[in-house]
GROMACS .gro file of C-alpha atoms in nm:
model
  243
    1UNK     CA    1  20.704  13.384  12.341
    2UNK     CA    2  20.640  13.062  12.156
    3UNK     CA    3  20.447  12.814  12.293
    4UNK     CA    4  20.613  12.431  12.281
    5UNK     CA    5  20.481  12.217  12.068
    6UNK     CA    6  20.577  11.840  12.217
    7UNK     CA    7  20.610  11.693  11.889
    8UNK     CA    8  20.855  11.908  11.732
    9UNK     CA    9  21.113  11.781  12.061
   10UNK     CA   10  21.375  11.575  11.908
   11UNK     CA   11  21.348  11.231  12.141
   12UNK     CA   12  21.698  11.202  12.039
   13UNK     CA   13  21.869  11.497  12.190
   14UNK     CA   14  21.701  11.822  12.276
   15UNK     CA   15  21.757  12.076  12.493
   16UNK     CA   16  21.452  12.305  12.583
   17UNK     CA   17  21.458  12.623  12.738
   18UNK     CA   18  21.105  12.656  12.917
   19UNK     CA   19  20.983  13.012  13.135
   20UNK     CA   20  20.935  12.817  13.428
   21UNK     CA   21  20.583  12.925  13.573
   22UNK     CA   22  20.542  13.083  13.910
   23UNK     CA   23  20.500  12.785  14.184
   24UNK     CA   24  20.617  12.483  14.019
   25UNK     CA   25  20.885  12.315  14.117
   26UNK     CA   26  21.199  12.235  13.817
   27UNK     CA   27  21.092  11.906  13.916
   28UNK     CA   28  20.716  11.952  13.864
   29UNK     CA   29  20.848  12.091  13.454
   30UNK     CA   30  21.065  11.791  13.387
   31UNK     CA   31  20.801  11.552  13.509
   32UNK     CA   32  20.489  11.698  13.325
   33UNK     CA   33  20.731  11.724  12.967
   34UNK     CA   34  20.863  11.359  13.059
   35UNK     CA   35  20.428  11.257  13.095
   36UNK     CA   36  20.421  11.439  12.783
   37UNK     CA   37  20.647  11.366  12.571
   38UNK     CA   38  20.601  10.924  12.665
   39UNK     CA   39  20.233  11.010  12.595
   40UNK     CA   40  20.276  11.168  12.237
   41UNK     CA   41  20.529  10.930  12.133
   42UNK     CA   42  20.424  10.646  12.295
   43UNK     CA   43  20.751  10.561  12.499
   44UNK     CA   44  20.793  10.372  12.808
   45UNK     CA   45  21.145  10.572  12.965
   46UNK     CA   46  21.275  10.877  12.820
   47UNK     CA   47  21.603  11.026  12.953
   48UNK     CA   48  21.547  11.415  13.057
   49UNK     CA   49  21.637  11.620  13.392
   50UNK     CA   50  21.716  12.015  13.415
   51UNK     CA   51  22.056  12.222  13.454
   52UNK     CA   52  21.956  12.398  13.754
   53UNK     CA   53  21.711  12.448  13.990
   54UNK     CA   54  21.441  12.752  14.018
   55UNK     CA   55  21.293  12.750  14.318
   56UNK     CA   56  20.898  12.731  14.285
   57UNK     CA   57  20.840  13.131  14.381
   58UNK     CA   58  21.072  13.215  14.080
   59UNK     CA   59  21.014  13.209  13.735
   60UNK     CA   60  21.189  13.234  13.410
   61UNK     CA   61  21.459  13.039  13.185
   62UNK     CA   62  21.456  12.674  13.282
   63UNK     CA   63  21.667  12.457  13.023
   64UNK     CA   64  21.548  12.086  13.015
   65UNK     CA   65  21.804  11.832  12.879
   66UNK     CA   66  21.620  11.543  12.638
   67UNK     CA   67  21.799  11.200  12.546
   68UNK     CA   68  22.202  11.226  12.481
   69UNK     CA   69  22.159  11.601  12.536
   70UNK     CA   70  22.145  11.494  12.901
   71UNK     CA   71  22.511  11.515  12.877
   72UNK     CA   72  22.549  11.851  12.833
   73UNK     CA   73  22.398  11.900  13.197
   74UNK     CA   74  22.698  11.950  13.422
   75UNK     CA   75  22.852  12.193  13.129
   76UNK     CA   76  22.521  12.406  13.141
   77UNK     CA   77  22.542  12.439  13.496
   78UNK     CA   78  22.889  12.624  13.534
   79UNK     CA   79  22.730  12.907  13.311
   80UNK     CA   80  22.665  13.203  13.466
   81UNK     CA   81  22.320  13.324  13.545
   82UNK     CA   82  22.138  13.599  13.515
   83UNK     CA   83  21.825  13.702  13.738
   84UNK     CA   84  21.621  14.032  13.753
   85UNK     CA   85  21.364  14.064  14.059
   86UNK     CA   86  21.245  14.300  14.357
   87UNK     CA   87  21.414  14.325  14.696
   88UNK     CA   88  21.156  14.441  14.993
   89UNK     CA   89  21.338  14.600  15.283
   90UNK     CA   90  21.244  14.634  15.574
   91UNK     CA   91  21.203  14.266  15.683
   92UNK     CA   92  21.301  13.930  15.726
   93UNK     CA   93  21.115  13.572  15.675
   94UNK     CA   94  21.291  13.241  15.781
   95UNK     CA   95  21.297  13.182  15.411
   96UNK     CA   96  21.444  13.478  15.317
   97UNK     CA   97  21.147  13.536  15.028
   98UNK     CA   98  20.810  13.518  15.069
   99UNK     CA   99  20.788  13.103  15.063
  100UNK     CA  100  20.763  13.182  15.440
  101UNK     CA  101  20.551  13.467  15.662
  102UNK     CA  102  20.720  13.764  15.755
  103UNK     CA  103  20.872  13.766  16.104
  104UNK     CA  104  21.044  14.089  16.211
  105UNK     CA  105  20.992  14.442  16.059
  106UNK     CA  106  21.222  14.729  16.096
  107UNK     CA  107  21.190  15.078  16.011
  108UNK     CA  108  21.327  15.179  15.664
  109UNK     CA  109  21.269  15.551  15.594
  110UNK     CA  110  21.587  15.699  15.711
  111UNK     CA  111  21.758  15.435  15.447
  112UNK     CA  112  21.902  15.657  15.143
  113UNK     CA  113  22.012  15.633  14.788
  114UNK     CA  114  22.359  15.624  14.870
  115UNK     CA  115  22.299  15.361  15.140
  116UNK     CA  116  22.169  15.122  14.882
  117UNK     CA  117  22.442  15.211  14.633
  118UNK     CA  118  22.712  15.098  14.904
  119UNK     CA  119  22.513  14.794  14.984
  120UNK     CA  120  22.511  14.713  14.602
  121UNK     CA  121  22.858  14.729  14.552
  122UNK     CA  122  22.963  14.547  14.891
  123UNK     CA  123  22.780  14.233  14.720
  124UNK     CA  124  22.929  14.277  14.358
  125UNK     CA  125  23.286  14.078  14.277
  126UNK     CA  126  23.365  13.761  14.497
  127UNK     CA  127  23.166  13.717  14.783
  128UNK     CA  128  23.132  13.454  15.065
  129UNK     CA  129  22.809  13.326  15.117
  130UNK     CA  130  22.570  13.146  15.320
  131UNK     CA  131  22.335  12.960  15.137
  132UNK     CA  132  21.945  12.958  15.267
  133UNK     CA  133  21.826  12.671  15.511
  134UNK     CA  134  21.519  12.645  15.323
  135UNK     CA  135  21.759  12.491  14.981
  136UNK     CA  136  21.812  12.200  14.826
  137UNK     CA  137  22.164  12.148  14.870
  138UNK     CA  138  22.206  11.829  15.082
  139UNK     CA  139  22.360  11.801  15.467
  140UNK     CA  140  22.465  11.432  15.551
  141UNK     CA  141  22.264  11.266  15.213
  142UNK     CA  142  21.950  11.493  15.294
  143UNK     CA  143  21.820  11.788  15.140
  144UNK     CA  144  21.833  12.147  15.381
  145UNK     CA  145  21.491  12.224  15.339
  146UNK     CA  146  21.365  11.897  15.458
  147UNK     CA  147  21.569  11.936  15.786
  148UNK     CA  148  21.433  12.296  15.811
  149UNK     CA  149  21.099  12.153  15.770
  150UNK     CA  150  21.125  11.979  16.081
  151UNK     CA  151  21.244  12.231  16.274
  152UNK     CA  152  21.575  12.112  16.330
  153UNK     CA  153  21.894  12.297  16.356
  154UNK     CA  154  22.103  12.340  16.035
  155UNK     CA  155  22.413  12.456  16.030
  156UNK     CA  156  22.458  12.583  15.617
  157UNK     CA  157  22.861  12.664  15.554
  158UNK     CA  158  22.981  12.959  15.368
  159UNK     CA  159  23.081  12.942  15.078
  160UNK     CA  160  23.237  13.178  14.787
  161UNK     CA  161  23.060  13.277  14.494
  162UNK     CA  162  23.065  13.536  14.227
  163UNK     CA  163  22.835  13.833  14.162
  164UNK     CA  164  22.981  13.947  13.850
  165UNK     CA  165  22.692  14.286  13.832
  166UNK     CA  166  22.463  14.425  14.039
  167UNK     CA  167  22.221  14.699  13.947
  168UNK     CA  168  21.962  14.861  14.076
  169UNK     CA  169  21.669  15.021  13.898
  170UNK     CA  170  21.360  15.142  13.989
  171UNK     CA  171  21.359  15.239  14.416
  172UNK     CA  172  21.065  15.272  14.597
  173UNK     CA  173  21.114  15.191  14.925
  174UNK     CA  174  21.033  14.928  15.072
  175UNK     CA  175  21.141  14.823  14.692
  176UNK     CA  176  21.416  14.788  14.549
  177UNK     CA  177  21.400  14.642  14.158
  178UNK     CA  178  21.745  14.485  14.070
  179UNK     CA  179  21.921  14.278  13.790
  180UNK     CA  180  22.204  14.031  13.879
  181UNK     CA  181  22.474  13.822  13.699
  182UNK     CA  182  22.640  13.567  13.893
  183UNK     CA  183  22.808  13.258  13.899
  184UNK     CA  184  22.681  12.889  13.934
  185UNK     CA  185  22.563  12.825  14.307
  186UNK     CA  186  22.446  13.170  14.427
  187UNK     CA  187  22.150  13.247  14.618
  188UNK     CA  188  21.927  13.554  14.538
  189UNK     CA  189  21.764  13.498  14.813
  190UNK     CA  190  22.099  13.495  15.048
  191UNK     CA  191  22.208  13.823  14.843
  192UNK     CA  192  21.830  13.982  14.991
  193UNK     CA  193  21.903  13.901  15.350
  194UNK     CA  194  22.257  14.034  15.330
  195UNK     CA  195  22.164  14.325  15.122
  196UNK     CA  196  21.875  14.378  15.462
  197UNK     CA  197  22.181  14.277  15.701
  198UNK     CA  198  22.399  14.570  15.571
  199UNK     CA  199  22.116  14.815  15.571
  200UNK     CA  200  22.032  14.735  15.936
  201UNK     CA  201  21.716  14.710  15.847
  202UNK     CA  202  21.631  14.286  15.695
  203UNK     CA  203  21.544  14.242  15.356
  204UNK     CA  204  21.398  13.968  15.171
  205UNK     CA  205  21.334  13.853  14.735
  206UNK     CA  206  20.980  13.907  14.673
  207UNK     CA  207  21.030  13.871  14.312
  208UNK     CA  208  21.254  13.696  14.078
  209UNK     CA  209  21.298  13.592  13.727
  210UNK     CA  210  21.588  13.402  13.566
  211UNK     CA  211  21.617  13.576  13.230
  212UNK     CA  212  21.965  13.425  13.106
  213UNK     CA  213  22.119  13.126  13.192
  214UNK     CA  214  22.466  13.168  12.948
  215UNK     CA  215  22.387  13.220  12.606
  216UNK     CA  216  21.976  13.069  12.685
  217UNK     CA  217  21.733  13.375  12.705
  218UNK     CA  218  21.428  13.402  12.844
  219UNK     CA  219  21.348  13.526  12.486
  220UNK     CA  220  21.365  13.207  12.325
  221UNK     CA  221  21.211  13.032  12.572
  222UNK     CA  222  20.866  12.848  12.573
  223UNK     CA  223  20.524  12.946  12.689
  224UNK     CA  224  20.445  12.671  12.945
  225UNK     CA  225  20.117  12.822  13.048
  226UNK     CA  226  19.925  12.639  12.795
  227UNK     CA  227  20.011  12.284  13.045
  228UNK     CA  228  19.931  12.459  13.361
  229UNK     CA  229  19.586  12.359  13.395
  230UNK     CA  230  19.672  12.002  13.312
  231UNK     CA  231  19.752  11.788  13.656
  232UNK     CA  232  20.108  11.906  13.754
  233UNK     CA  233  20.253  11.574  13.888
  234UNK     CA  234  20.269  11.220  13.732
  235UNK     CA  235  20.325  10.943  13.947
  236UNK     CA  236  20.721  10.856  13.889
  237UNK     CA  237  21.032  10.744  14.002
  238UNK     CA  238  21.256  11.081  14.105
  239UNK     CA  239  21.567  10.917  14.012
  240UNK     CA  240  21.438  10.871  13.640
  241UNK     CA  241  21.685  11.174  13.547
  242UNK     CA  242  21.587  11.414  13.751
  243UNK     CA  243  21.882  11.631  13.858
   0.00000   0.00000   0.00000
């Protein structure tokens, strides 16, 4: 993986595809390359934001949109996606990964092969579903999670979505390893709890990684770990193309 180099990014127009590293936020990526980038070219406003959100436990292919290239946002974000990660049957968190602790375990052992198989294929094709409380998607101008946060009642609406594959590799229960390809607006994480819902048993994503969003591989994406250890968050307006 190569690792970016901020002054090869063409201020102009750019788009960057960055491995996303595990707890950050998309946000906390755009606004560390936005610090970056003003401080190695000396600019007061640069125009940058991200086609699609990772949430912070997931990692992988994060494109970042630079200057006119920002255009090319709402395009990016009807591709399809690609994911590979680790189901954990078994039980359920509020969260439905492991952003919150686990609340109710069930057993697992009489759970076969060909139970998974037929839970795998009920979620592949078009699918309705219910997108996580804890999301960003916004109820009445606010965001899900921040309602959730506070402990009030949200009511998330179903909604249809595409899971073009889903396999399943290696199975070692409680674990089950998968890769998915789906369309713009589906949840891994609400594929986990209804993949636990048809077992009987709860599930939830204790691993994921976005390795294709399109075209954009994880293999020509950049090594962010080098900015890590530098201070994640830059005082900033949100609205400075952030989407």
């Amino acid at each position: 993986m190569i690792v970016l180099d901020i002054s090869n990014i063409d201020i102009n127009g750019d788009i960057l595809l960055i491995d996303k590293p595990l707890r950050w936020t998309s946000f906390d990526v755009v606004n560390k390359l936005k610090y970056l980038i003003r401080q190695t070219f000396n600019l007061k406003k640069i125009k940058i934001g991200h086609a699609g959100t990772l949430d912070p436990l997931a990692t992988g292919v994060l494109i970042v949109c630079v200057g006119k290239c920002t255009k090319q946002i709402p395009e990016i974000q009807t591709l399809q996606k690609k994911y590979t990660g680790t189901f954990t049957i078994g039980a359920t968190t509020a969260s439905f990964d492991l952003e919150k602790p686990i609340e109710n375990t069930l057993p697992y052992e009489h759970i076969s092969l060909q139970d998974i198989q037929n839970a795998r294929l009920s979620l592949t094709g078009e699918i309705e579903q219910i997108p996580p409380v804890f999301s960003a998607l916004k109820i009445n101008g606010q965001k899900a999670y921040t309602k959730a946060r506070q402990d009030e009642d949200v009511q998330m609406k179903a909604r249809k979505v595409n899971v073009y594959q889903f396999d399943t590799s290696r199975i070692e229960l409680p674990e089950v390893d998968f890769e998915i390809t789906c369309s713009k607006g589906t949840y891994i994480r609400s594929i986990a709890r209804d993949f636990g819902q048809i077992l009987g048993c709860g599930a939830y994503l204790s691993s994921l990684r976005r390795v294709a969003v399109g075209d954009y591989t994880i293999d020509n994406a950049f090594d962010f770990s080098p900015f890590i250890d530098i201070n994640r968050t830059h005082k900033g307006k949100k609205k400075d193309f952030e989407l």
